[in-house]
mmCIF file of C-alpha atoms and ligand atoms in Angstrom:
data_model
loop_
_atom_site.group_PDB
_atom_site.id
_atom_site.type_symbol
_atom_site.label_atom_id
_atom_site.label_comp_id
_atom_site.label_asym_id
_atom_site.label_seq_id
_atom_site.Cartn_x
_atom_site.Cartn_y
_atom_site.Cartn_z
ATOM 1 C CA MET W 1 -54.250 -66.683 -67.257
ATOM 2 C CA ASP W 2 -53.845 -63.029 -68.795
ATOM 3 C CA ASP W 3 -53.227 -59.896 -66.998
ATOM 4 C CA LEU W 4 -56.420 -58.814 -68.770
ATOM 5 C CA GLU W 5 -58.167 -61.400 -67.590
ATOM 6 C CA GLN W 6 -57.174 -61.863 -63.554
ATOM 7 C CA LEU W 7 -57.850 -57.959 -63.883
ATOM 8 C CA VAL W 8 -60.854 -58.707 -64.015
ATOM 9 C CA GLU W 9 -61.553 -60.808 -61.774
ATOM 10 C CA ARG W 10 -59.760 -58.665 -59.055
ATOM 11 C CA ALA W 11 -61.604 -56.095 -60.038
ATOM 12 C CA GLU W 12 -64.856 -57.921 -59.772
ATOM 13 C CA ARG W 13 -63.404 -60.097 -56.328
ATOM 14 C CA GLU W 14 -62.348 -56.301 -54.863
ATOM 15 C CA PHE W 15 -65.958 -54.838 -55.795
ATOM 16 C CA GLY W 16 -67.809 -57.912 -54.355
ATOM 17 C CA ALA W 17 -65.955 -57.970 -51.298
ATOM 18 C CA ALA W 18 -66.862 -53.754 -51.206
ATOM 19 C CA PRO W 19 -69.400 -53.739 -48.357
ATOM 20 C CA THR W 20 -70.854 -49.515 -49.341
ATOM 21 C CA PRO W 21 -71.043 -47.212 -51.734
ATOM 22 C CA ALA W 22 -68.677 -45.745 -50.467
ATOM 23 C CA GLU W 23 -65.477 -48.776 -50.179
ATOM 24 C CA LEU W 24 -67.069 -49.317 -53.703
ATOM 25 C CA GLU W 25 -66.573 -45.593 -55.594
ATOM 26 C CA ASN W 26 -62.392 -46.445 -53.718
ATOM 27 C CA ALA W 27 -61.838 -49.440 -55.750
ATOM 28 C CA LYS W 28 -63.420 -48.634 -58.306
ATOM 29 C CA ALA W 29 -60.160 -45.918 -58.635
ATOM 30 C CA ARG W 30 -58.031 -48.936 -58.029
ATOM 31 C CA PHE W 31 -58.835 -49.684 -61.425
ATOM 32 C CA LEU W 32 -60.718 -46.821 -63.336
ATOM 33 C CA GLY W 33 -59.592 -44.039 -61.964
ATOM 34 C CA LYS W 34 -56.633 -41.480 -63.232
ATOM 35 C CA ALA W 35 -54.039 -43.571 -61.763
ATOM 36 C CA GLY W 36 -56.278 -46.945 -61.750
ATOM 37 C CA SER W 37 -55.000 -49.556 -63.254
ATOM 38 C CA VAL W 38 -56.637 -49.205 -66.138
ATOM 39 C CA THR W 39 -55.127 -46.035 -66.983
ATOM 40 C CA GLU W 40 -51.933 -47.792 -66.039
ATOM 41 C CA LEU W 41 -52.183 -50.299 -69.418
ATOM 42 C CA LEU W 42 -53.253 -47.579 -71.736
ATOM 43 C CA LYS W 43 -50.878 -45.644 -71.266
ATOM 44 C CA GLN W 44 -48.622 -48.693 -72.206
ATOM 45 C CA LEU W 45 -50.192 -47.998 -75.127
ATOM 46 C CA ALA W 46 -47.875 -45.728 -76.603
ATOM 47 C CA ALA W 47 -44.621 -48.072 -76.251
ATOM 48 C CA LEU W 48 -46.217 -50.111 -79.030
ATOM 49 C CA THR W 49 -46.507 -50.647 -82.867
ATOM 50 C CA PRO W 50 -49.506 -49.309 -84.095
ATOM 51 C CA GLU W 51 -50.122 -53.143 -85.364
ATOM 52 C CA GLN W 52 -50.229 -53.988 -81.857
ATOM 53 C CA LYS W 53 -51.710 -50.719 -80.591
ATOM 54 C CA LYS W 54 -55.400 -52.196 -82.232
ATOM 55 C CA THR W 55 -55.449 -55.251 -80.537
ATOM 56 C CA ARG W 56 -53.566 -54.584 -77.771
ATOM 57 C CA GLY W 57 -55.909 -51.543 -77.269
ATOM 58 C CA ALA W 58 -59.304 -53.363 -78.794
ATOM 59 C CA GLN W 59 -58.635 -56.141 -75.870
ATOM 60 C CA ILE W 60 -57.903 -52.930 -73.263
ATOM 61 C CA ASN W 61 -61.179 -51.214 -74.505
ATOM 62 C CA GLN W 62 -62.847 -54.527 -74.015
ATOM 63 C CA THR W 63 -61.205 -54.875 -70.307
ATOM 64 C CA LYS W 64 -62.353 -51.341 -69.184
ATOM 65 C CA GLN W 65 -66.169 -52.385 -70.594
ATOM 66 C CA ARG W 66 -66.564 -55.399 -68.336
ATOM 67 C CA ILE W 67 -64.832 -53.993 -65.500
ATOM 68 C CA GLU W 68 -67.433 -50.910 -66.077
ATOM 69 C CA SER W 69 -70.409 -53.729 -65.954
ATOM 70 C CA ALA W 70 -68.519 -55.825 -62.909
ATOM 71 C CA LEU W 71 -68.887 -52.213 -61.269
ATOM 72 C CA LEU W 72 -72.455 -51.469 -62.461
ATOM 73 C CA ALA W 73 -73.438 -54.755 -60.882
ATOM 74 C CA ARG W 74 -72.105 -54.482 -57.251
ATOM 75 C CA ARG W 75 -73.788 -50.490 -57.882
ATOM 76 C CA GLN W 76 -76.819 -51.814 -58.164
ATOM 77 C CA ALA W 77 -76.879 -55.411 -55.746
ATOM 78 C CA LEU W 78 -75.644 -52.563 -53.133
ATOM 79 C CA ALA W 79 -78.631 -50.164 -53.999
ATOM 80 C CA ASP W 80 -81.122 -53.125 -53.622
ATOM 81 C CA ALA W 81 -78.885 -54.532 -50.170
ATOM 82 C CA GLU W 82 -80.467 -51.077 -48.195
ATOM 83 C CA LEU W 83 -83.555 -50.606 -50.434
ATOM 84 C CA ASP W 84 -84.683 -54.013 -48.386
ATOM 85 C CA ALA W 85 -82.770 -53.106 -45.917
ATOM 86 C CA GLN W 86 -84.534 -50.690 -45.863
ATOM 87 C CA LEU W 87 -87.945 -51.320 -46.360
ATOM 88 C CA ARG W 88 -87.562 -54.384 -43.292
ATOM 89 C CA ALA W 89 -86.310 -52.054 -40.953
ATOM 90 C CA GLU W 90 -89.355 -49.820 -41.988
ATOM 91 C CA ALA W 91 -91.815 -52.652 -41.996
ATOM 92 C CA LEU W 92 -95.704 -52.087 -41.321
ATOM 93 C CA ASP W 93 -98.182 -55.149 -39.912
ATOM 94 C CA VAL W 94 -100.518 -54.145 -41.833
ATOM 95 C CA THR W 95 -102.179 -57.041 -39.417
ATOM 96 C CA LEU W 96 -101.747 -54.728 -36.003
ATOM 97 C CA PRO W 97 -104.851 -53.739 -34.177
ATOM 98 C CA GLY W 98 -105.334 -49.533 -34.431
ATOM 99 C CA ARG W 99 -103.892 -47.813 -31.449
ATOM 100 C CA ARG W 100 -107.009 -46.211 -30.360
ATOM 101 C CA ARG W 101 -107.130 -43.605 -28.030
ATOM 102 C CA GLY W 102 -108.443 -44.848 -24.737
ATOM 103 C CA GLY W 103 -112.298 -44.301 -24.728
ATOM 104 C CA GLY W 104 -113.307 -42.165 -21.691
ATOM 105 C CA GLY W 105 -115.792 -43.159 -19.606
ATOM 106 C CA LEU W 106 -118.389 -42.118 -16.188
ATOM 107 C CA HIS W 107 -117.361 -41.561 -13.365
ATOM 108 C CA PRO W 108 -118.111 -44.099 -10.877
ATOM 109 C CA VAL W 109 -120.215 -41.374 -8.511
ATOM 110 C CA SER W 110 -121.898 -40.139 -12.287
ATOM 111 C CA ARG W 111 -122.825 -44.244 -12.911
ATOM 112 C CA THR W 112 -123.967 -44.443 -8.781
ATOM 113 C CA MET W 113 -126.182 -40.858 -9.511
ATOM 114 C CA GLU W 114 -127.199 -42.628 -12.764
ATOM 115 C CA ARG W 115 -128.224 -45.586 -11.101
ATOM 116 C CA ILE W 116 -130.081 -44.686 -8.028
ATOM 117 C CA GLU W 117 -132.286 -42.361 -10.724
ATOM 118 C CA ALA W 118 -133.473 -44.794 -13.172
ATOM 119 C CA ILE W 119 -134.569 -45.908 -10.799
ATOM 120 C CA PHE W 120 -136.187 -44.397 -8.317
ATOM 121 C CA ALA W 121 -137.872 -43.229 -12.310
ATOM 122 C CA SER W 122 -138.757 -46.903 -12.440
ATOM 123 C CA MET W 123 -140.575 -46.764 -9.463
ATOM 124 C CA GLY W 124 -142.691 -43.482 -10.292
ATOM 125 C CA PHE W 125 -140.272 -40.484 -10.089
ATOM 126 C CA GLU W 126 -138.762 -37.055 -10.610
ATOM 127 C CA VAL W 127 -136.420 -35.854 -10.273
ATOM 128 C CA ALA W 128 -135.871 -32.825 -9.693
ATOM 129 C CA ASP W 129 -131.989 -29.629 -10.167
ATOM 130 C CA GLY W 130 -132.148 -27.887 -7.656
ATOM 131 C CA PRO W 131 -129.371 -24.409 -6.611
ATOM 132 C CA GLU W 132 -125.933 -25.603 -4.970
ATOM 133 C CA ILE W 133 -125.595 -21.640 -3.341
ATOM 134 C CA GLU W 134 -129.254 -21.973 -0.818
ATOM 135 C CA THR W 135 -130.534 -18.879 1.002
ATOM 136 C CA ASP W 136 -129.970 -19.563 4.768
ATOM 137 C CA TRP W 137 -133.620 -20.330 4.151
ATOM 138 C CA MET W 138 -133.631 -23.118 2.225
ATOM 139 C CA SER W 139 -131.515 -25.069 4.242
ATOM 140 C CA PHE W 140 -132.603 -24.777 7.117
ATOM 141 C CA THR W 141 -134.721 -22.616 8.759
ATOM 142 C CA ALA W 142 -137.728 -23.972 6.157
ATOM 143 C CA LEU W 143 -136.456 -27.762 7.058
ATOM 144 C CA ASN W 144 -137.415 -27.100 11.177
ATOM 145 C CA ASN W 145 -133.978 -25.936 11.852
ATOM 146 C CA PRO W 146 -134.367 -21.793 13.649
ATOM 147 C CA GLU W 147 -131.727 -20.002 14.161
ATOM 148 C CA ASN W 148 -129.486 -20.554 16.697
ATOM 149 C CA HIS W 149 -130.991 -23.972 17.562
ATOM 150 C CA PRO W 150 -127.785 -26.418 18.237
ATOM 151 C CA ALA W 151 -128.631 -28.587 15.198
ATOM 152 C CA ARG W 152 -127.312 -26.486 12.925
ATOM 153 C CA SER W 153 -124.077 -27.291 13.374
ATOM 154 C CA MET W 154 -124.716 -30.909 12.608
ATOM 155 C CA GLN W 155 -123.827 -29.945 9.760
ATOM 156 C CA ASP W 156 -120.224 -27.867 8.816
ATOM 157 C CA THR W 157 -121.209 -25.210 6.813
ATOM 158 C CA PHE W 158 -119.170 -23.508 4.301
ATOM 159 C CA TYR W 159 -120.755 -19.697 3.304
ATOM 160 C CA VAL W 160 -120.013 -17.785 0.406
ATOM 161 C CA ASP W 161 -119.492 -13.893 1.408
ATOM 162 C CA LEU W 162 -123.030 -12.941 -0.714
ATOM 163 C CA LYS W 163 -126.202 -11.799 1.258
ATOM 164 C CA ASP W 164 -129.972 -12.246 0.531
ATOM 165 C CA GLU W 165 -132.140 -9.984 0.489
ATOM 166 C CA GLY W 166 -132.973 -10.554 3.800
ATOM 167 C CA GLY W 167 -128.991 -10.293 4.402
ATOM 168 C CA ARG W 168 -128.172 -12.786 5.698
ATOM 169 C CA TRP W 169 -125.608 -15.035 4.438
ATOM 170 C CA LEU W 170 -125.689 -17.352 1.019
ATOM 171 C CA ASN W 171 -123.944 -20.837 1.516
ATOM 172 C CA LEU W 172 -123.044 -23.574 0.050
ATOM 173 C CA ARG W 173 -125.661 -26.223 1.069
ATOM 174 C CA PRO W 174 -124.387 -29.187 3.422
ATOM 175 C CA HIS W 175 -127.065 -31.483 1.582
ATOM 176 C CA THR W 176 -130.336 -31.379 -0.953
ATOM 177 C CA SER W 177 -132.639 -31.633 1.825
ATOM 178 C CA PRO W 178 -133.470 -27.443 0.675
ATOM 179 C CA MET W 179 -135.187 -29.015 -2.667
ATOM 180 C CA GLN W 180 -137.585 -31.161 -0.851
ATOM 181 C CA VAL W 181 -138.753 -27.554 -0.117
ATOM 182 C CA ARG W 182 -138.183 -26.159 -3.476
ATOM 183 C CA HIS W 183 -139.809 -29.133 -5.755
ATOM 184 C CA ALA W 184 -142.869 -28.838 -3.236
ATOM 185 C CA ARG W 185 -143.785 -25.499 -3.552
ATOM 186 C CA ALA W 186 -143.353 -25.564 -6.873
ATOM 187 C CA HIS W 187 -146.003 -28.799 -6.564
ATOM 188 C CA ALA W 188 -148.621 -26.734 -5.231
ATOM 189 C CA ALA W 189 -148.182 -23.531 -6.897
ATOM 190 C CA ARG W 190 -148.694 -26.028 -9.638
ATOM 191 C CA TYR W 191 -151.375 -28.167 -8.635
ATOM 192 C CA LYS W 192 -153.207 -24.507 -6.563
ATOM 193 C CA GLY W 193 -156.830 -24.911 -6.719
ATOM 194 C CA CYS W 194 -156.410 -29.018 -7.736
ATOM 195 C CA ASP W 195 -158.223 -31.169 -4.569
ATOM 196 C CA PRO W 196 -156.885 -33.175 -3.596
ATOM 197 C CA MET W 197 -153.049 -32.312 -5.157
ATOM 198 C CA PRO W 198 -151.571 -35.031 -7.241
ATOM 199 C CA ASP W 199 -148.680 -37.005 -4.395
ATOM 200 C CA ILE W 200 -145.043 -35.310 -4.580
ATOM 201 C CA ARG W 201 -142.839 -37.900 -5.303
ATOM 202 C CA VAL W 202 -140.215 -36.405 -6.355
ATOM 203 C CA ILE W 203 -135.725 -37.817 -6.043
ATOM 204 C CA ALA W 204 -133.414 -35.104 -5.679
ATOM 205 C CA PRO W 205 -129.387 -35.716 -6.800
ATOM 206 C CA GLY W 206 -126.858 -34.004 -6.498
ATOM 207 C CA ARG W 207 -124.021 -31.654 -5.299
ATOM 208 C CA THR W 208 -123.221 -30.545 -1.344
ATOM 209 C CA TYR W 209 -120.283 -29.211 0.518
ATOM 210 C CA ARG W 210 -119.630 -29.056 4.234
ATOM 211 C CA VAL W 211 -116.317 -28.692 6.985
ATOM 212 C CA ASP W 212 -115.516 -32.553 6.282
ATOM 213 C CA SER W 213 -112.537 -34.033 5.168
ATOM 214 C CA ASP W 214 -110.418 -38.088 5.681
ATOM 215 C CA ALA W 215 -111.318 -41.649 4.055
ATOM 216 C CA THR W 216 -115.503 -40.847 4.519
ATOM 217 C CA HIS W 217 -116.251 -37.333 4.500
ATOM 218 C CA SER W 218 -114.756 -35.151 1.360
ATOM 219 C CA PRO W 219 -115.575 -30.641 1.500
ATOM 220 C CA MET W 220 -117.763 -31.175 -1.626
ATOM 221 C CA PHE W 221 -119.743 -35.129 -2.057
ATOM 222 C CA HIS W 222 -122.758 -35.956 -3.557
ATOM 223 C CA GLN W 223 -126.758 -36.603 -2.263
ATOM 224 C CA CYS W 224 -129.760 -38.248 -2.586
ATOM 225 C CA GLU W 225 -132.707 -36.712 -1.078
ATOM 226 C CA GLY W 226 -136.561 -37.815 -1.679
ATOM 227 C CA LEU W 227 -139.762 -37.174 -0.656
ATOM 228 C CA TRP W 228 -142.579 -38.857 -1.234
ATOM 229 C CA ILE W 229 -145.655 -36.603 -0.108
ATOM 230 C CA GLY W 230 -150.030 -36.917 -0.591
ATOM 231 C CA GLN W 231 -153.130 -37.838 1.755
ATOM 232 C CA ASN W 232 -151.858 -40.869 2.631
ATOM 233 C CA VAL W 233 -147.664 -42.522 3.056
ATOM 234 C CA SER W 234 -146.661 -43.227 5.837
ATOM 235 C CA PHE W 235 -143.669 -45.317 6.912
ATOM 236 C CA LYS W 236 -144.795 -48.432 5.318
ATOM 237 C CA ASP W 237 -144.458 -46.860 2.104
ATOM 238 C CA LEU W 238 -141.049 -45.493 2.942
ATOM 239 C CA LYS W 239 -140.382 -49.040 4.059
ATOM 240 C CA VAL W 240 -141.147 -50.414 1.103
ATOM 241 C CA VAL W 241 -139.572 -48.023 -1.660
ATOM 242 C CA PHE W 242 -136.152 -48.380 0.380
ATOM 243 C CA THR W 243 -136.151 -51.509 0.012
ATOM 244 C CA GLN W 244 -137.315 -51.659 -3.323
ATOM 245 C CA PHE W 245 -134.916 -49.709 -4.266
ATOM 246 C CA CYS W 246 -131.799 -51.827 -1.797
ATOM 247 C CA ARG W 247 -132.171 -54.773 -3.675
ATOM 248 C CA LEU W 248 -132.046 -53.206 -7.871
ATOM 249 C CA PHE W 249 -129.359 -51.285 -6.225
ATOM 250 C CA PHE W 250 -127.045 -53.226 -4.785
ATOM 251 C CA GLU W 251 -128.409 -56.625 -7.547
ATOM 252 C CA SER W 252 -129.218 -58.723 -4.235
ATOM 253 C CA ASP W 253 -133.221 -60.148 -3.420
ATOM 254 C CA ASP W 254 -131.495 -61.121 0.480
ATOM 255 C CA LEU W 255 -130.472 -58.171 1.728
ATOM 256 C CA GLN W 256 -131.989 -56.815 5.315
ATOM 257 C CA LEU W 257 -132.814 -53.672 6.484
ATOM 258 C CA ARG W 258 -133.070 -51.724 9.423
ATOM 259 C CA PHE W 259 -134.928 -47.782 10.887
ATOM 260 C CA ARG W 260 -132.914 -47.136 13.825
ATOM 261 C CA PRO W 261 -133.973 -44.645 15.901
ATOM 262 C CA SER W 262 -132.415 -41.220 14.611
ATOM 263 C CA PHE W 263 -132.941 -37.329 14.506
ATOM 264 C CA PHE W 264 -133.011 -35.107 12.044
ATOM 265 C CA PRO W 265 -135.005 -31.618 12.775
ATOM 266 C CA PHE W 266 -137.199 -31.948 9.188
ATOM 267 C CA THR W 267 -138.534 -35.432 10.027
ATOM 268 C CA GLU W 268 -140.664 -36.870 13.261
ATOM 269 C CA PRO W 269 -140.529 -39.843 14.248
ATOM 270 C CA SER W 270 -137.229 -39.481 12.236
ATOM 271 C CA ALA W 271 -134.717 -43.249 12.173
ATOM 272 C CA GLU W 272 -131.627 -43.783 9.918
ATOM 273 C CA ILE W 273 -130.928 -46.725 7.049
ATOM 274 C CA ASP W 274 -129.088 -49.762 8.270
ATOM 275 C CA ILE W 275 -128.992 -53.242 5.846
ATOM 276 C CA ALA W 276 -127.188 -55.695 5.779
ATOM 277 C CA PHE W 277 -125.953 -58.353 2.714
ATOM 278 C CA GLY W 278 -126.989 -62.172 2.835
ATOM 279 C CA SER W 279 -123.748 -63.451 1.406
ATOM 280 C CA GLY W 280 -120.223 -61.729 0.154
ATOM 281 C CA PRO W 281 -117.730 -60.414 1.356
ATOM 282 C CA LEU W 282 -119.945 -57.348 4.171
ATOM 283 C CA ARG W 283 -122.493 -60.457 4.414
ATOM 284 C CA GLY W 284 -124.138 -59.788 7.792
ATOM 285 C CA ARG W 285 -122.706 -56.133 9.041
ATOM 286 C CA TRP W 286 -125.044 -53.429 9.575
ATOM 287 C CA LEU W 287 -124.841 -50.781 7.467
ATOM 288 C CA GLU W 288 -125.741 -47.369 7.633
ATOM 289 C CA VAL W 289 -127.003 -45.758 4.240
ATOM 290 C CA SER W 290 -129.702 -43.168 4.158
ATOM 291 C CA GLY W 291 -130.917 -40.976 6.938
ATOM 292 C CA SER W 292 -135.176 -40.601 6.939
ATOM 293 C CA GLY W 293 -138.608 -40.047 8.700
ATOM 294 C CA GLN W 294 -141.450 -38.876 8.453
ATOM 295 C CA VAL W 295 -141.639 -34.805 6.801
ATOM 296 C CA HIS W 296 -142.381 -32.552 10.152
ATOM 297 C CA PRO W 297 -146.231 -31.030 10.554
ATOM 298 C CA ASN W 298 -143.559 -27.305 9.867
ATOM 299 C CA VAL W 299 -142.327 -28.515 6.769
ATOM 300 C CA VAL W 300 -145.578 -30.083 5.365
ATOM 301 C CA ARG W 301 -146.606 -25.969 6.040
ATOM 302 C CA ASN W 302 -143.070 -24.543 5.079
ATOM 303 C CA PHE W 303 -144.787 -26.749 1.549
ATOM 304 C CA GLY W 304 -147.249 -24.152 1.411
ATOM 305 C CA LEU W 305 -149.362 -27.340 2.592
ATOM 306 C CA ASP W 306 -151.458 -28.159 5.222
ATOM 307 C CA PRO W 307 -149.966 -31.479 7.299
ATOM 308 C CA GLU W 308 -153.814 -32.284 8.287
ATOM 309 C CA ARG W 309 -154.558 -33.235 5.248
ATOM 310 C CA TYR W 310 -150.884 -33.844 3.525
ATOM 311 C CA ILE W 311 -148.423 -36.378 5.124
ATOM 312 C CA GLY W 312 -145.590 -37.980 4.292
ATOM 313 C CA PHE W 313 -141.232 -38.845 3.853
ATOM 314 C CA ALA W 314 -138.304 -38.219 3.148
ATOM 315 C CA PHE W 315 -135.094 -38.784 2.314
ATOM 316 C CA GLY W 316 -131.593 -38.219 2.265
ATOM 317 C CA MET W 317 -128.236 -40.936 1.325
ATOM 318 C CA GLY W 318 -124.508 -40.353 0.244
ATOM 319 C CA ALA W 319 -123.989 -41.226 -2.912
ATOM 320 C CA GLU W 320 -120.293 -41.882 -3.405
ATOM 321 C CA ARG W 321 -121.679 -44.623 0.484
ATOM 322 C CA LEU W 322 -123.806 -46.043 -2.019
ATOM 323 C CA ALA W 323 -120.440 -46.088 -4.370
ATOM 324 C CA MET W 324 -118.427 -48.270 -2.104
ATOM 325 C CA LEU W 325 -120.415 -50.243 -0.697
ATOM 326 C CA ARG W 326 -121.476 -51.496 -4.530
ATOM 327 C CA TYR W 327 -117.507 -51.305 -6.176
ATOM 328 C CA GLY W 328 -115.807 -52.446 -2.512
ATOM 329 C CA VAL W 329 -113.961 -49.024 -2.182
ATOM 330 C CA ASP W 330 -112.672 -48.566 1.234
ATOM 331 C CA ASP W 331 -111.701 -44.296 0.511
ATOM 332 C CA MET W 332 -114.145 -41.688 -0.969
ATOM 333 C CA ARG W 333 -110.975 -38.984 -1.532
ATOM 334 C CA LEU W 334 -110.301 -42.195 -4.297
ATOM 335 C CA PHE W 335 -113.033 -40.723 -5.864
ATOM 336 C CA PHE W 336 -112.177 -37.068 -6.691
ATOM 337 C CA GLU W 337 -108.342 -37.859 -6.785
ATOM 338 C CA GLY W 338 -108.648 -37.756 -10.999
ATOM 339 C CA ASP W 339 -106.519 -40.783 -11.054
ATOM 340 C CA GLN W 340 -106.671 -43.177 -14.476
ATOM 341 C CA ARG W 341 -105.921 -46.138 -12.842
ATOM 342 C CA PHE W 342 -108.388 -46.354 -10.287
ATOM 343 C CA LEU W 343 -110.890 -44.189 -12.260
ATOM 344 C CA ALA W 344 -110.015 -46.247 -15.924
ATOM 345 C CA GLN W 345 -111.057 -49.823 -13.686
ATOM 346 C CA PHE W 346 -115.302 -48.559 -14.257
ATOM 347 C CA ASN W 347 -115.159 -48.606 -17.739
HETATM 348 N N1 DAH C 401 -130.016 -34.675 5.268
HETATM 349 C C1 DAH C 401 -129.502 -35.420 5.626
HETATM 350 C C2 DAH C 401 -128.306 -34.703 6.202
HETATM 351 O O1 DAH C 401 -127.954 -34.671 5.319
HETATM 352 C C3 DAH C 401 -130.101 -36.718 4.977
HETATM 353 C C4 DAH C 401 -132.106 -36.407 5.293
HETATM 354 C C5 DAH C 401 -131.986 -37.187 6.694
HETATM 355 C C6 DAH C 401 -132.156 -36.558 4.455
HETATM 356 C C7 DAH C 401 -133.612 -37.562 6.663
HETATM 357 C C8 DAH C 401 -134.123 -36.108 4.705
HETATM 358 C C9 DAH C 401 -134.272 -37.738 5.483
HETATM 359 O O2 DAH C 401 -134.560 -36.399 3.740
HETATM 360 O O3 DAH C 401 -135.037 -37.184 5.399
HETATM 361 O O4 DAH C 401 -127.358 -35.337 7.100
#
């Protein structure tokens, strides 16, 4: 093999061995650069006769062209490899599902409130809404809870730095019971002259506030008040309505109710309603779910109605308590810490 053929082979081998474009350019310099092998060969032509120059010159040119095309081929191969690697690194798997923002959802207490509303609405109850900042009269006096009466201290009330027209401090309502008064008065006014007045049948869900905080109490919590007033509404109706509500709410037919005597200023007689599940983890344990009672004649009078003609019952339950029982949550504070890991479980 002559020296030129060897040179081409050597160039092909060295170009082929260059792993990167930069190293390929170094290899190129060794053959085609100013001090490269091909340039050296061309310099040697000077010593030859014109005849020899012609043949040898043509051979060297051919060699140079072959080395150049080997260089171009390797450059292309390295560029292709680089592009391949890049495409592989940036590969998209178009079959993967898209990334979505986590869908929001209703808070478990909101879910509970909506559930309570839907069930009572299905039983013909209106849903009423009212202010969270209340007057002393609405929160207490109208509910047969007179000033200086010890029953007022049943609730550790938050007061607001504002007074009503009578100079009494406004309060953050400690229960939804003022809505009994607000709704009944509006109802009585609307049906003034209508004899008999159509029954009042309403629930009033909403936020309530008390100076209270532990595993089963939160300073802000939710209640749902219920009121049914008519000419012939009795404790029996309360029992039927509330039993039906509990069975629908807890999706359980083998649930039992118990009315335990209690005291509330706005009802007489008064009872705590306890329930017991017939199955499940809480089976057989009596659990308090609501206060209730026959509305006191003084309260009916404050509704603007004659207690000799209108009678009925009221109840008030804590929404968090119902949510805790339904979902098996043992600490009320979890509802209000805003921890997504807890809340996401309900969506
Ligand atoms: N307001 C009471 C409370 O917050 C609950 C309650 C008890 C409401 C008896 C009522 C009722 O309407 O009849 O503890």
